[in-house]
Structures are given as C-alpha cells and as structure tokens.
mmCIF file of C-alpha atoms and ligand atoms in Angstrom:
data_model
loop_
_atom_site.group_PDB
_atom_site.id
_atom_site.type_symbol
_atom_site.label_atom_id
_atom_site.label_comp_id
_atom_site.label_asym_id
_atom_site.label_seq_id
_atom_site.Cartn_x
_atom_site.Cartn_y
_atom_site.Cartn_z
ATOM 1 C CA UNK A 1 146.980 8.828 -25.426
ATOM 2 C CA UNK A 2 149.329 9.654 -28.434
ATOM 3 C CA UNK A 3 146.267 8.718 -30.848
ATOM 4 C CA UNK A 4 143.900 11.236 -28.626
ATOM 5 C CA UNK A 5 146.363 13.888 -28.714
ATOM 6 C CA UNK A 6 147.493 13.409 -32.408
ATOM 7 C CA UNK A 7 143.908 12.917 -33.745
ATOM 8 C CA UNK A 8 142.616 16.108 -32.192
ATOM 9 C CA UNK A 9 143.941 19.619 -33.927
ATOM 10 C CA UNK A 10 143.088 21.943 -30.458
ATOM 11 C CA UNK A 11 145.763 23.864 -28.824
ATOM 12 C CA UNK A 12 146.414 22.493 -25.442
ATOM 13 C CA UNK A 13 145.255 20.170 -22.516
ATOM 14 C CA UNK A 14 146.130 20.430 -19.032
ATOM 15 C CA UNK A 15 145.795 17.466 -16.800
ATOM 16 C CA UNK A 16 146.177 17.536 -13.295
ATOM 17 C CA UNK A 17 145.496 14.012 -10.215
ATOM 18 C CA UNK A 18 144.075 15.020 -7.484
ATOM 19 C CA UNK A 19 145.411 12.427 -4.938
ATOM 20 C CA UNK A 20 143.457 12.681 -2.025
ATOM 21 C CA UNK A 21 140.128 12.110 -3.976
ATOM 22 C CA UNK A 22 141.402 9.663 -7.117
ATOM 23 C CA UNK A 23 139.953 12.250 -9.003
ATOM 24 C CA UNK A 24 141.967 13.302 -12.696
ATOM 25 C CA UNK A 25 141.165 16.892 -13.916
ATOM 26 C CA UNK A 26 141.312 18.251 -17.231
ATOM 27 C CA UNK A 27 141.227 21.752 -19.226
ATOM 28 C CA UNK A 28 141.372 21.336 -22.748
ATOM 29 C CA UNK A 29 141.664 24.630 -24.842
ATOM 30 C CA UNK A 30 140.566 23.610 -28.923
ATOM 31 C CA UNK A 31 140.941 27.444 -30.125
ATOM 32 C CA UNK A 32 141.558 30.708 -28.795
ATOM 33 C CA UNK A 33 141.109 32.566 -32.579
ATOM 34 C CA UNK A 34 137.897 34.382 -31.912
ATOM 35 C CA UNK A 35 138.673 34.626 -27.776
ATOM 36 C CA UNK A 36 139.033 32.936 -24.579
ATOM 37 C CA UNK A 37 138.269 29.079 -25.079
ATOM 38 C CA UNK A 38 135.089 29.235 -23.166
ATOM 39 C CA UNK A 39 133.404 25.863 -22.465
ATOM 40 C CA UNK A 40 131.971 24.395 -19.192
ATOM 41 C CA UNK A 41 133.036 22.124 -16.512
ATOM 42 C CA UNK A 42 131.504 18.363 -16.681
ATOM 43 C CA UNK A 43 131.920 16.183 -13.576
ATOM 44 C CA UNK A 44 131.318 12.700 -14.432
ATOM 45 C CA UNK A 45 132.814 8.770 -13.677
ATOM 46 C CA UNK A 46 134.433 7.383 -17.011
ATOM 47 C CA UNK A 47 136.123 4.205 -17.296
ATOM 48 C CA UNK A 48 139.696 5.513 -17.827
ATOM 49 C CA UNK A 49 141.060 8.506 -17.134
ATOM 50 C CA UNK A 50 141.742 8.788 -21.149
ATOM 51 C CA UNK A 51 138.172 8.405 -21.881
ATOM 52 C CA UNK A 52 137.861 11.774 -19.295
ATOM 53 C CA UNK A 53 140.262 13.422 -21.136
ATOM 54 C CA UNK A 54 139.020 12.516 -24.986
ATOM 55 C CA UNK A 55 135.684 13.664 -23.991
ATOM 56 C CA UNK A 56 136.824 16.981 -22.478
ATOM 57 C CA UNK A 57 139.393 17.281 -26.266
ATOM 58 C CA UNK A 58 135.880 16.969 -27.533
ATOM 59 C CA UNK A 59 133.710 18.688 -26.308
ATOM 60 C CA UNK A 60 136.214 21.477 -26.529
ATOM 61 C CA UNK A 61 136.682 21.179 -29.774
ATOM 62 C CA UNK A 62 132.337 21.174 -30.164
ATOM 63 C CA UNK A 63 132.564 24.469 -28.557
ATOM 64 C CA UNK A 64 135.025 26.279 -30.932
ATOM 65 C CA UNK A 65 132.199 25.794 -33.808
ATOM 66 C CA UNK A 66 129.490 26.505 -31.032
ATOM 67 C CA UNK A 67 130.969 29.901 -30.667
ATOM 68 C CA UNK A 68 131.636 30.312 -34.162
ATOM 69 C CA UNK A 69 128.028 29.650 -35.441
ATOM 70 C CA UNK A 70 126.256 31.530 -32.943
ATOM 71 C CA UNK A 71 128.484 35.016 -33.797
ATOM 72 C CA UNK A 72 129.788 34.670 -30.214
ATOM 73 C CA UNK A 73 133.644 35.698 -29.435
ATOM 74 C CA UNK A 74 134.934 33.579 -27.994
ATOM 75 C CA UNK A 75 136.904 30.356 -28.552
ATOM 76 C CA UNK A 76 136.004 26.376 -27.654
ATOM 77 C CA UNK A 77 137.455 25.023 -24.523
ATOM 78 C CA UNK A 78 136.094 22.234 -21.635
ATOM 79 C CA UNK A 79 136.705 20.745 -18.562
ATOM 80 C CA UNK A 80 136.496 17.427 -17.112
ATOM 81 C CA UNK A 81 136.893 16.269 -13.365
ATOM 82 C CA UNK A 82 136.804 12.689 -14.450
ATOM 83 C CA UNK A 83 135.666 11.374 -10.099
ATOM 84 C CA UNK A 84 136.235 7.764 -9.025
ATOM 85 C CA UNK A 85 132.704 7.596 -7.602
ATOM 86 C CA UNK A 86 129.618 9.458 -6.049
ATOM 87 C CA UNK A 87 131.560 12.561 -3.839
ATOM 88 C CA UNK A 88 131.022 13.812 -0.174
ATOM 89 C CA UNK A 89 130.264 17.510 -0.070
ATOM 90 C CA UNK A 90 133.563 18.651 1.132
ATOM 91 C CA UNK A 91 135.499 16.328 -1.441
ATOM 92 C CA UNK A 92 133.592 17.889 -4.324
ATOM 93 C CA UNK A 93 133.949 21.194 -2.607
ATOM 94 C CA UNK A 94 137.567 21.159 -2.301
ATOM 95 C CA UNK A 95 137.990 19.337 -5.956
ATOM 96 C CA UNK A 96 136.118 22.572 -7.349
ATOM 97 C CA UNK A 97 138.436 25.185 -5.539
ATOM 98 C CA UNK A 98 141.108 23.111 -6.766
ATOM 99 C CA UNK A 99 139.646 23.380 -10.433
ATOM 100 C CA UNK A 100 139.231 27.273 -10.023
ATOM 101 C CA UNK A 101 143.328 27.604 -8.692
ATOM 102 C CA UNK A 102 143.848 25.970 -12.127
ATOM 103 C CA UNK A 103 141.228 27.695 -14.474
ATOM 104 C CA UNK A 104 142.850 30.796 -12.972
ATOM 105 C CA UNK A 105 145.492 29.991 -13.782
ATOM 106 C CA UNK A 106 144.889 30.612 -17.536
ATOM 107 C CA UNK A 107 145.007 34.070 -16.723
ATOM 108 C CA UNK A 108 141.285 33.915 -18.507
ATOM 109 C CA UNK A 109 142.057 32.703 -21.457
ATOM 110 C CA UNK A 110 139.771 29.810 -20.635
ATOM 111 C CA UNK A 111 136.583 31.084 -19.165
ATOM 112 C CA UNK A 112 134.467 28.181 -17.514
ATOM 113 C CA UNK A 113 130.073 27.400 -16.804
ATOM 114 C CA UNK A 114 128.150 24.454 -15.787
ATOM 115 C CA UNK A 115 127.991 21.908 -17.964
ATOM 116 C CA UNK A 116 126.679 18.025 -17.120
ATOM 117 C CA UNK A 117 127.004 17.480 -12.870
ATOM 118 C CA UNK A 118 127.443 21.129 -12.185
ATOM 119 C CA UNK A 119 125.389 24.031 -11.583
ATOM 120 C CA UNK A 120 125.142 27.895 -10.731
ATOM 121 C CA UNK A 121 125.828 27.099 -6.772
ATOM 122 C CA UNK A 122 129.050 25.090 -7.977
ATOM 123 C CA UNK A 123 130.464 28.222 -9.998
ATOM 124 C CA UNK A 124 129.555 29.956 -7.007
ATOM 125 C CA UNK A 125 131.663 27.875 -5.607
ATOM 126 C CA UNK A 126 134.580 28.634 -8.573
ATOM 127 C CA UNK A 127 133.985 32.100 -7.801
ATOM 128 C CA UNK A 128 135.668 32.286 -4.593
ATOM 129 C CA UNK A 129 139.173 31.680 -6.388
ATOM 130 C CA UNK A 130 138.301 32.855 -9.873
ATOM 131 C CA UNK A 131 136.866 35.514 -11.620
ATOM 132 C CA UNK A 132 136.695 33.526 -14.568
ATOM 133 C CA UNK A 133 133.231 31.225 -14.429
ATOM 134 C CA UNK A 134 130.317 32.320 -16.427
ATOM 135 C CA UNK A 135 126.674 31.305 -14.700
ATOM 136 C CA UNK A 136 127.017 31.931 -11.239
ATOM 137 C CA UNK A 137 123.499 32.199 -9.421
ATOM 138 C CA UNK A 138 121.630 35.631 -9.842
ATOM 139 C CA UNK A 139 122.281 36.113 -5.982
ATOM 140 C CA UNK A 140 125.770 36.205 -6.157
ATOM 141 C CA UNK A 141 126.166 38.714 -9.376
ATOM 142 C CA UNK A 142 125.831 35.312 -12.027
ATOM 143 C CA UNK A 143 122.856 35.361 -14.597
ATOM 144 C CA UNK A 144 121.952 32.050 -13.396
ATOM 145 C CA UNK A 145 121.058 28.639 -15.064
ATOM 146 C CA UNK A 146 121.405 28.802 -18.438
ATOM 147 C CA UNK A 147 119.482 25.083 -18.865
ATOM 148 C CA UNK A 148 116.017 26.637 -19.782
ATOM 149 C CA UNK A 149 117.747 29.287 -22.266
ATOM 150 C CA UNK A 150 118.872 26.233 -24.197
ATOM 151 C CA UNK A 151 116.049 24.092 -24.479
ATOM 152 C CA UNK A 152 114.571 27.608 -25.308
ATOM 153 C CA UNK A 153 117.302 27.659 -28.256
ATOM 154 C CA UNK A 154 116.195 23.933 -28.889
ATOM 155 C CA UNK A 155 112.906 24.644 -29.501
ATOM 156 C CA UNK A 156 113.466 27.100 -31.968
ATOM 157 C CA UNK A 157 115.700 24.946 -33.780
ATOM 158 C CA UNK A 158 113.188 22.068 -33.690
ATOM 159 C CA UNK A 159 110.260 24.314 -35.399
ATOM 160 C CA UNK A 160 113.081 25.264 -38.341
ATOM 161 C CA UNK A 161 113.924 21.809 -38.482
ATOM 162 C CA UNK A 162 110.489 20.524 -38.576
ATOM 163 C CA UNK A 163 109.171 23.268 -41.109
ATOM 164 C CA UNK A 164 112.433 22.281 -43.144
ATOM 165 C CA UNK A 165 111.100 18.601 -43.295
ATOM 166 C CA UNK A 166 107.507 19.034 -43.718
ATOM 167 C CA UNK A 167 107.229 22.465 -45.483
ATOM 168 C CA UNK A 168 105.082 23.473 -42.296
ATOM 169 C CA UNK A 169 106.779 25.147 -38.648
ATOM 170 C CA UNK A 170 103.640 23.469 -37.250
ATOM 171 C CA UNK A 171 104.039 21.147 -34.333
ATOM 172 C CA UNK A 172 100.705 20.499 -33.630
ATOM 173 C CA UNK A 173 99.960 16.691 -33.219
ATOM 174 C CA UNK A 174 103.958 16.555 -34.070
ATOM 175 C CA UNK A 175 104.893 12.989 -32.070
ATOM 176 C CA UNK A 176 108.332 14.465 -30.557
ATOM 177 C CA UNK A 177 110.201 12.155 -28.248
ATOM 178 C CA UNK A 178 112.595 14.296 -25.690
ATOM 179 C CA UNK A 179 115.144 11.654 -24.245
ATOM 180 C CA UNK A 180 116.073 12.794 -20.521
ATOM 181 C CA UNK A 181 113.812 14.651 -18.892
ATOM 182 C CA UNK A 182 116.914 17.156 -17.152
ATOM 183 C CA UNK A 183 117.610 20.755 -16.640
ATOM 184 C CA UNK A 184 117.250 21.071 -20.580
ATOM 185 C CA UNK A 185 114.340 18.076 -21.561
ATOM 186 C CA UNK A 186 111.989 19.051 -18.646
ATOM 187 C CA UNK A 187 111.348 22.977 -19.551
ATOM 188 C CA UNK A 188 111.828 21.751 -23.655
ATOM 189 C CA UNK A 189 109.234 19.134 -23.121
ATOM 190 C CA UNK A 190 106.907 21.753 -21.714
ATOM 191 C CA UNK A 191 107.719 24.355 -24.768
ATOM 192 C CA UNK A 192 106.481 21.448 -26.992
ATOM 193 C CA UNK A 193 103.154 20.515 -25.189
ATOM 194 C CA UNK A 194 102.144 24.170 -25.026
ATOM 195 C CA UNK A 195 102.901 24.246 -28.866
ATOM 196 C CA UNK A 196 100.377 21.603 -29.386
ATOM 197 C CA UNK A 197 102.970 18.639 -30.033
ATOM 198 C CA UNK A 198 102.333 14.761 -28.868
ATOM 199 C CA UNK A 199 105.397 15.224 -26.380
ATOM 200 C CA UNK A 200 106.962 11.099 -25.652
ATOM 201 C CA UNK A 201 109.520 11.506 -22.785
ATOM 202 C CA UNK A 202 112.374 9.263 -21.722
ATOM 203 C CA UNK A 203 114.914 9.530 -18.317
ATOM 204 C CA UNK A 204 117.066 7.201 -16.590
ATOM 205 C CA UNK A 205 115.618 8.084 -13.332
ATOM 206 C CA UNK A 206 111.489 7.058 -13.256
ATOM 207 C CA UNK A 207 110.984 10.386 -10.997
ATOM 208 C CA UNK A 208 111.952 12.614 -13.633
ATOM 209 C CA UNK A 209 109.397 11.477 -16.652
ATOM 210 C CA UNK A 210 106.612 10.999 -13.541
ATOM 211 C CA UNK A 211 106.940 14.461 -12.706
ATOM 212 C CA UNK A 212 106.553 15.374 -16.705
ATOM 213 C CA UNK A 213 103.736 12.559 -16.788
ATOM 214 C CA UNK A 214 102.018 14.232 -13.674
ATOM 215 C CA UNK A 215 102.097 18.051 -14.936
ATOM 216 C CA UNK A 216 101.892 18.033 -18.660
ATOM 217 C CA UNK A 217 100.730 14.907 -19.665
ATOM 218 C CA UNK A 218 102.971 13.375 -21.840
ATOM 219 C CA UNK A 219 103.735 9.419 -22.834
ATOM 220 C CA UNK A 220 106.143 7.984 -21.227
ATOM 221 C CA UNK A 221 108.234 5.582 -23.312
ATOM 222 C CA UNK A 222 111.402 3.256 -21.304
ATOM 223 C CA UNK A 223 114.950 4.634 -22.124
ATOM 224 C CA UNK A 224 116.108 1.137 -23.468
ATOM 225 C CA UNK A 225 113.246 1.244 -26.478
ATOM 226 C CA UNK A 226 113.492 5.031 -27.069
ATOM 227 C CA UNK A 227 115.381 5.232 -29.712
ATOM 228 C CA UNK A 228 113.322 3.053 -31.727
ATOM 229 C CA UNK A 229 110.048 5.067 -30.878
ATOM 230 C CA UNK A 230 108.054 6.510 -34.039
ATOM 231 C CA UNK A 231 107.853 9.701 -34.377
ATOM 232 C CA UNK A 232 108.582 12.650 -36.242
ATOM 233 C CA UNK A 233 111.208 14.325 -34.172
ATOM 234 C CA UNK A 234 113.662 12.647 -31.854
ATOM 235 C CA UNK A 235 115.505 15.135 -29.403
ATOM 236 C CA UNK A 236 118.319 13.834 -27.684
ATOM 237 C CA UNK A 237 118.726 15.552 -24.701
ATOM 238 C CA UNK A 238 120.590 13.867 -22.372
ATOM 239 C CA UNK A 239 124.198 12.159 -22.771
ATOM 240 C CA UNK A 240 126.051 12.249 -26.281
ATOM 241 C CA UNK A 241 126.929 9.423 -28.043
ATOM 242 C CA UNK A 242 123.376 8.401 -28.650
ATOM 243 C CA UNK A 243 123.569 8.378 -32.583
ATOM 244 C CA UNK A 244 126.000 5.139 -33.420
ATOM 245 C CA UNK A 245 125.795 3.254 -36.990
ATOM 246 C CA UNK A 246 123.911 0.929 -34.758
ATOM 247 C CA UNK A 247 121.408 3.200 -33.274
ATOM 248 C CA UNK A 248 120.986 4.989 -36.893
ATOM 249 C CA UNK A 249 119.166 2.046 -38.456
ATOM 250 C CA UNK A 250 117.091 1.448 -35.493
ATOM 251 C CA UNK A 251 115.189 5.263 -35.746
ATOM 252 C CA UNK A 252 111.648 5.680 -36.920
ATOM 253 C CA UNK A 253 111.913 9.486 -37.072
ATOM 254 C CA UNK A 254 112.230 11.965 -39.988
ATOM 255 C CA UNK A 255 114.280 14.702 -37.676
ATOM 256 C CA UNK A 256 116.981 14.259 -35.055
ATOM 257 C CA UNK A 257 117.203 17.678 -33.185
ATOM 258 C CA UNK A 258 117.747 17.876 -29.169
ATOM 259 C CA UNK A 259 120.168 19.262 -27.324
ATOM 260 C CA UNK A 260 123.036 16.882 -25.915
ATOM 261 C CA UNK A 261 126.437 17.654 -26.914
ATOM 262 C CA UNK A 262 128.481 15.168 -29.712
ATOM 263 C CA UNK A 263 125.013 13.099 -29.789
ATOM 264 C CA UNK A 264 127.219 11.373 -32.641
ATOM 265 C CA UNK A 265 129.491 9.003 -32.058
ATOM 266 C CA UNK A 266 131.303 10.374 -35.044
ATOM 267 C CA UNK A 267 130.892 13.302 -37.282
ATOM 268 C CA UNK A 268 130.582 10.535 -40.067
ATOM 269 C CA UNK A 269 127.098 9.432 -38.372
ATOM 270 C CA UNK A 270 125.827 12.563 -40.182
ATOM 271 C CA UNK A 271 126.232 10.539 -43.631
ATOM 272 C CA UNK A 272 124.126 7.632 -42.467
ATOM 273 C CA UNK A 273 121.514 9.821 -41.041
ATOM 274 C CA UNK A 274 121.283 11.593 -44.014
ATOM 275 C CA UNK A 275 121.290 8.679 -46.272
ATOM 276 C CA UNK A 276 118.700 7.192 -44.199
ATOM 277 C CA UNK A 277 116.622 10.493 -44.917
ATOM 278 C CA UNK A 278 116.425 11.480 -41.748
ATOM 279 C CA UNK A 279 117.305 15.679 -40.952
ATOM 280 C CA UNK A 280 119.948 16.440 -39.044
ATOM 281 C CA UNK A 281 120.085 19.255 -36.377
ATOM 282 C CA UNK A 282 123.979 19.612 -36.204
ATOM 283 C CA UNK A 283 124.396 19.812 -31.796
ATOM 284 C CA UNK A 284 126.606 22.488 -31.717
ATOM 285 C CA UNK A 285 124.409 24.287 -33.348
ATOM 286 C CA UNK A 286 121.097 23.835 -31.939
ATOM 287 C CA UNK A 287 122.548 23.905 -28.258
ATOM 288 C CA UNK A 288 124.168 26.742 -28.226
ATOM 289 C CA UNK A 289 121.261 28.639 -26.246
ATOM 290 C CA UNK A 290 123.179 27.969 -23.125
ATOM 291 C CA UNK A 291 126.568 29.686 -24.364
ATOM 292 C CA UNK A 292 124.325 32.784 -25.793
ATOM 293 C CA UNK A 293 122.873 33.145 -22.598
ATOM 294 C CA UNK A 294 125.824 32.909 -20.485
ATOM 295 C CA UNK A 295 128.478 34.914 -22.858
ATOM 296 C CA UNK A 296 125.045 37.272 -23.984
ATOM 297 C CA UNK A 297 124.546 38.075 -20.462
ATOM 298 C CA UNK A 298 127.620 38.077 -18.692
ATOM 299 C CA UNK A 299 130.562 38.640 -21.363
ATOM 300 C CA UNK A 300 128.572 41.085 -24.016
ATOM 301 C CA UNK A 301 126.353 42.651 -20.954
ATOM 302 C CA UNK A 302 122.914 42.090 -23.456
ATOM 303 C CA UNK A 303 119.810 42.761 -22.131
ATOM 304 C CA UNK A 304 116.756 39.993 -22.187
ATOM 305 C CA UNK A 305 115.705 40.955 -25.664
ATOM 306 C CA UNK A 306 118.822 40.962 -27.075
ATOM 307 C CA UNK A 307 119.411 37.061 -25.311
ATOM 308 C CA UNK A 308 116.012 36.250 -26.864
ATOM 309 C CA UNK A 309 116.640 37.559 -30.603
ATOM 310 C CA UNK A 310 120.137 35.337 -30.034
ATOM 311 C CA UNK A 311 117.725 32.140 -29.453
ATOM 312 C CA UNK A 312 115.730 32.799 -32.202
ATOM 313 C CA UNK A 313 118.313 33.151 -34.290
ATOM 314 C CA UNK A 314 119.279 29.450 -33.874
ATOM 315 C CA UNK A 315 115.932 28.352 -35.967
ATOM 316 C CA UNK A 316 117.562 31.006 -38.865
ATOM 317 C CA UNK A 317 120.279 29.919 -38.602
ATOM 318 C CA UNK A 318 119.609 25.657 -39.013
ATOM 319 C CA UNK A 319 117.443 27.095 -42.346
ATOM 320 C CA UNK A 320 120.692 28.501 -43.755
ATOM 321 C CA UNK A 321 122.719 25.409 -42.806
ATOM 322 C CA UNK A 322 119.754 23.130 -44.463
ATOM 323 C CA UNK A 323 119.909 24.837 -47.440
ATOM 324 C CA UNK A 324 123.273 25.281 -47.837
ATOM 325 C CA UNK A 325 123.673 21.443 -47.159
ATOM 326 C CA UNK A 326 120.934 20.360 -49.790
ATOM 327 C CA UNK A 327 122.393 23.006 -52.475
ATOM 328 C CA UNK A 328 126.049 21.185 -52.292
ATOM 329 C CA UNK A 329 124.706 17.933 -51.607
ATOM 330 C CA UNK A 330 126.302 16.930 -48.131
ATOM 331 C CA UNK A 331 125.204 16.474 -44.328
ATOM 332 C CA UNK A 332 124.092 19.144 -42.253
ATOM 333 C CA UNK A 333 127.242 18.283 -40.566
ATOM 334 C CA UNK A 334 129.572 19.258 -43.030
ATOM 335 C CA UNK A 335 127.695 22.531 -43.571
ATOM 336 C CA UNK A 336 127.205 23.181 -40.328
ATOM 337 C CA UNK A 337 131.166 23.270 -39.994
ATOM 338 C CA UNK A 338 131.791 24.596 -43.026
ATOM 339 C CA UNK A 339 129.604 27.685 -41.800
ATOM 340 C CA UNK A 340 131.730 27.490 -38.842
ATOM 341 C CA UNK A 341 135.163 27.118 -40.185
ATOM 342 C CA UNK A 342 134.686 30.061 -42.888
ATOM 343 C CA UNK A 343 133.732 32.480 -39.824
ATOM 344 C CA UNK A 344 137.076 31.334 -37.875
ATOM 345 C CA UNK A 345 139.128 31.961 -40.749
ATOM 346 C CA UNK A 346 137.872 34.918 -41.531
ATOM 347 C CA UNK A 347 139.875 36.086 -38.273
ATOM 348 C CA UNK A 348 143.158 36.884 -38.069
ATOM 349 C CA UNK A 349 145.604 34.185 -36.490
ATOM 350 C CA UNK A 350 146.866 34.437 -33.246
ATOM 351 C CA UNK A 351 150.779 34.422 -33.419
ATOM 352 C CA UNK A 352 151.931 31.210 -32.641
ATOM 353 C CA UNK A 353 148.793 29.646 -32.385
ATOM 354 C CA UNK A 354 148.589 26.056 -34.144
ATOM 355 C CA UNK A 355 146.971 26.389 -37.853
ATOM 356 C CA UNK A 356 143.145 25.253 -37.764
ATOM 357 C CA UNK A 357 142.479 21.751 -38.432
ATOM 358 C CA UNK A 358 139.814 20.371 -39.944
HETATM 359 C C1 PPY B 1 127.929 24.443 -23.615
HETATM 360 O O1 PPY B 1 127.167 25.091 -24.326
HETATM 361 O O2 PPY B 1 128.101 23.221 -23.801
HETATM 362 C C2 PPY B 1 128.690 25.128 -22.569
HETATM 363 O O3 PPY B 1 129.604 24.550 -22.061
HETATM 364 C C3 PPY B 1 128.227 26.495 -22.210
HETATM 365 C C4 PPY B 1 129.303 27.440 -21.809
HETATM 366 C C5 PPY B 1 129.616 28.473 -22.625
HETATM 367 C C6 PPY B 1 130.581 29.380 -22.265
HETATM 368 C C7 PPY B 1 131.230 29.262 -21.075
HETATM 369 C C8 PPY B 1 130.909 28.226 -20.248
HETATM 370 C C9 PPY B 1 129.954 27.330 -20.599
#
C-alpha cells in the first residue's frame, strides 16, 4: 500500500468497505489541472483489495493524459468497486447508490461513466443520487453508450497507424486480429470488415466471436493463441495488461493498436515493442473516443458533427505522435506523454494542488 501510494504522483484516493456486500470501493482523483477528474466506474473481482485500488490509481492516472491529448477539459480520475463475487440485482443496486452518495460527495470535482461491468442503465442508476455521471441512457436525458464512439475512435487510429507503417491508410486484405469481441471489438470488428480488412476475432465467451463469425464472417482464432496470431495489426480490446515482456516476443504483428486501457503492463513495454519494430498505438490515446463522446456530448453540449470531427481527430493526432516519436528517437509512449504533459503544463496550477509528476 505505501509503495502504491508513493509510486503514483495523483492527488487523492478515497476508499470506502461496504460491509454488507464484502465489496471495497475506490475513487481515485490523478489531476484536477485542466478540470474535474473525470474517469469511469469499473466493477470487477481482483485478488486483493490493493490490486482494486492500484488499478483504479491507474487508470486514473491513464485518464489525466486521455483528457489532455484529446483537447478535452477535464482532469483523470476512476473508480473501482473491487466485488467479492458475481452480485444479486439489489446488492449491485444498492452498492451503486452507495457509489453515487460518495461521487457526490466530491461536490463534482470527479465526474463519473461506464467503464468495464457498467453501463448507461447503471449511471441511470447513479443518477438518482448524483448529478455527476456522464452516459446515462438517451431515455433518461444521457447521450447513451459511448462503446461504439470508441471503437469508432479506434478505427481511425488504426488506418493512421497502419498508413504510418506501410506508407498506405489501406486496410484492404489488412489481417487485423480484434481480441474481445465486447461493447468496443464487436462494432470495431464490423468497421474493419466493411473496410475490406481480413478481420481474426478473439473473446473469452464462444457466443460473442459466433455471433461475429455468423454476421460478418470473420476467423475465429482461441484467446489462449491470440497473441501469437500473424498479422499486421493486433487490437487489444478487451482487458489491459495484455502487452508483458513475455507477450512482446511472442507477436507476429507490425502494429499494436486496440482499444483496452493500460494494455501494457508497464509504460517501459513501449521500448520492447518498439525495439522489436513493432508500432505502437499509445491506449490513452487511441481510446479516447469514449471520453469525446461522453464529455463532447454531455459536458461541451457538441452536436454529432462536432463528436465525429473529435474521432477523426484521433488518426491526426497518432500521425503527430509518430512523427514526433521517430524525429527524437523514442516510443510512441514517451511522445505520446510528452504531447500530453506539455498541454497540462501549459495550464495554470491549481493552488495547493500536488506538482505534476512524471
Ligand atoms: C475511459 O475513456 O476510459 C472512460 O472512463 C470514459 C469516461 C470519460 C469521462 C467520464 C467518464 C468516463
């Protein structure tokens, strides 16, 4: 816990135990300098409650250069509800409304979404305590799922990063293997076929890459060889962690770009990627679809063409970040954050607020 806490250069973390469900909660806040820490709320079983709270330190932290990269303002923050087990309705009911008594707590200086194991019906849900969730469902006021608006994002990004590669934004006969076949893989997957690309799909769960299989055709590869797959483009779409220095040597693929949050186990993966030759799609760049739409939408009040032109932007701007990282000689990582620092400094401290660390 001291490690965590030292290691990490955000603001604050709240943690909270929920004692009738086992359940330990967590808010973390990385930076407020460009707004409210805005970040969403994950839902997931770890092995300790520390690993529920490093993840949530983060992927806060993930969303502070998100923000920064994408022009948005506002700040990175997360949430975990790190559950024992599989819920009951009212359990995970009443562990939400307890979530939105503490996000509201924040006085909205940490504004909250969905994020992995929580969706537009759940901030619904929030929304009955707090004001302060982005992507409630279009019924109820929110501008819905913001899942296909990122694998919308991710597709851009893939054609800059595969036109970066190859000197050519063509996909067509482009092998590009999409691993999970979620709320972001399954409409991403479907972008690619329609470009013309040789779409391989991966999932946990067999229905999910039958459905794909059944309506678009693709090849179906099993999540424990996917990794290892040829191809041209591997998009990791589904949990993070998926890049390790073990996983690294095992890739046959000239591009890693998909859509997971911290697919590296460590910002120092970027090195061995790119000494392997392989291009880099930094995540919290090419992800940050989801956070346009939602902050676009809701926060900035954009209309649909000012959302798209946000998306598109994400291709422009992996082509700066790839040519930036090439003309100093260092990962797309370390441009990618250099991009992202330079914007954060370039705004005025909050008093008090802990100096950026990086
Ligand atoms: C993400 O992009 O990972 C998010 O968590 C999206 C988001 C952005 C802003 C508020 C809530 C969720």
């Amino acid at each position: 816990m001291e490690n965590v806490l030292r290691d990490w250069g955000g603001e604050f973390a709240l943690t909270a135990y929920d004692e009738p469900s086992g359940a330990y909660m967590f808010i973390a806040i990385h930076s407020t300098r460009l707004g409210p820490g805005a970040g969403g709320t994950r839902m997931k079983t770890y092995a300790t409650p520390a690993d529920g709270l490093l993840d949530a330190m983060r992927l806060a932290e993930a969303m502070t250069l998100k923000m920064a990269v994408a022009g948005l303002p506002m700040g990175g923050g997360k949430s975990v509800i790190a559950v024992p087990g599989d819920l009951d309705p009212e359990t995970r009911r009443r562990l939400l409304l307890r979530h939105a008594h503490n996000v509201h707590m924040l006085g909205g200086n940490y504004r909250t979404g969905p994020d992995m194991n929580t969706n537009s019906a759940d901030m619904d849900t929030l929304n009955e305590v707090t004001p302060f969730a982005f992507g409630r469902s279009v019924d109820n006021g929110g501008s819905g799922s913001s899942a296909p608006d990122t694998a919308v994002g991710c597709f851009h990004g893939i054609v800059a990063s595969v036109a970066h590669a190859y000197g050519d934004p063509d996909l067509t006969g482009k092998r590009v293997l999409v691993q999970g076949a979620g709320a972001v893989g399954a409409p991403l997957a479907e972008m690619l076929v329609k470009a013309g690309a040789h779409v391989i799909v991966s999932d946990v769960t067999l229905e999910r890459v039958e459905a794909l299989y059944d309506t678009l055709g693709v090849e179906v590869v099993a999540p424990a060889t996917d990794i290892e797959t040829e191809c041209d483009v591997f998009a990791p779409c589904a949990t993070g962690g998926v890049l390790t220095p073990e996983t690294i040597p095992r890739l046959r693929c000239r591009v890693v770009a998909g859509a997971a949050n911290n697919a590296l186990s460590d910002p120092s993966d970027a090195d061995l990627l790119r000494e392997a030759g392989i291009l880099y799609a930094p995540d919290f760049v090419i992800n940050g679809g989801g956070a346009i739409h939602l902050i676009g939408y809701e926060a900035l009040g954009w209309s649909q063409e000012q959302v798209e032109r946000g998306l598109t932007g994400i291709g422009e701007t992996l082509t700066e970040i790839y040519q930036a990282a090439d003309a100093a000689g260092v990962s797309t990582e370390t441009a990618a954050e250099r991009l992202a620092y330079a914007r954060l400094e370039a705004a005025p401290p909050k008093p008090g607020a802990p100096a950026l660390r990086h």
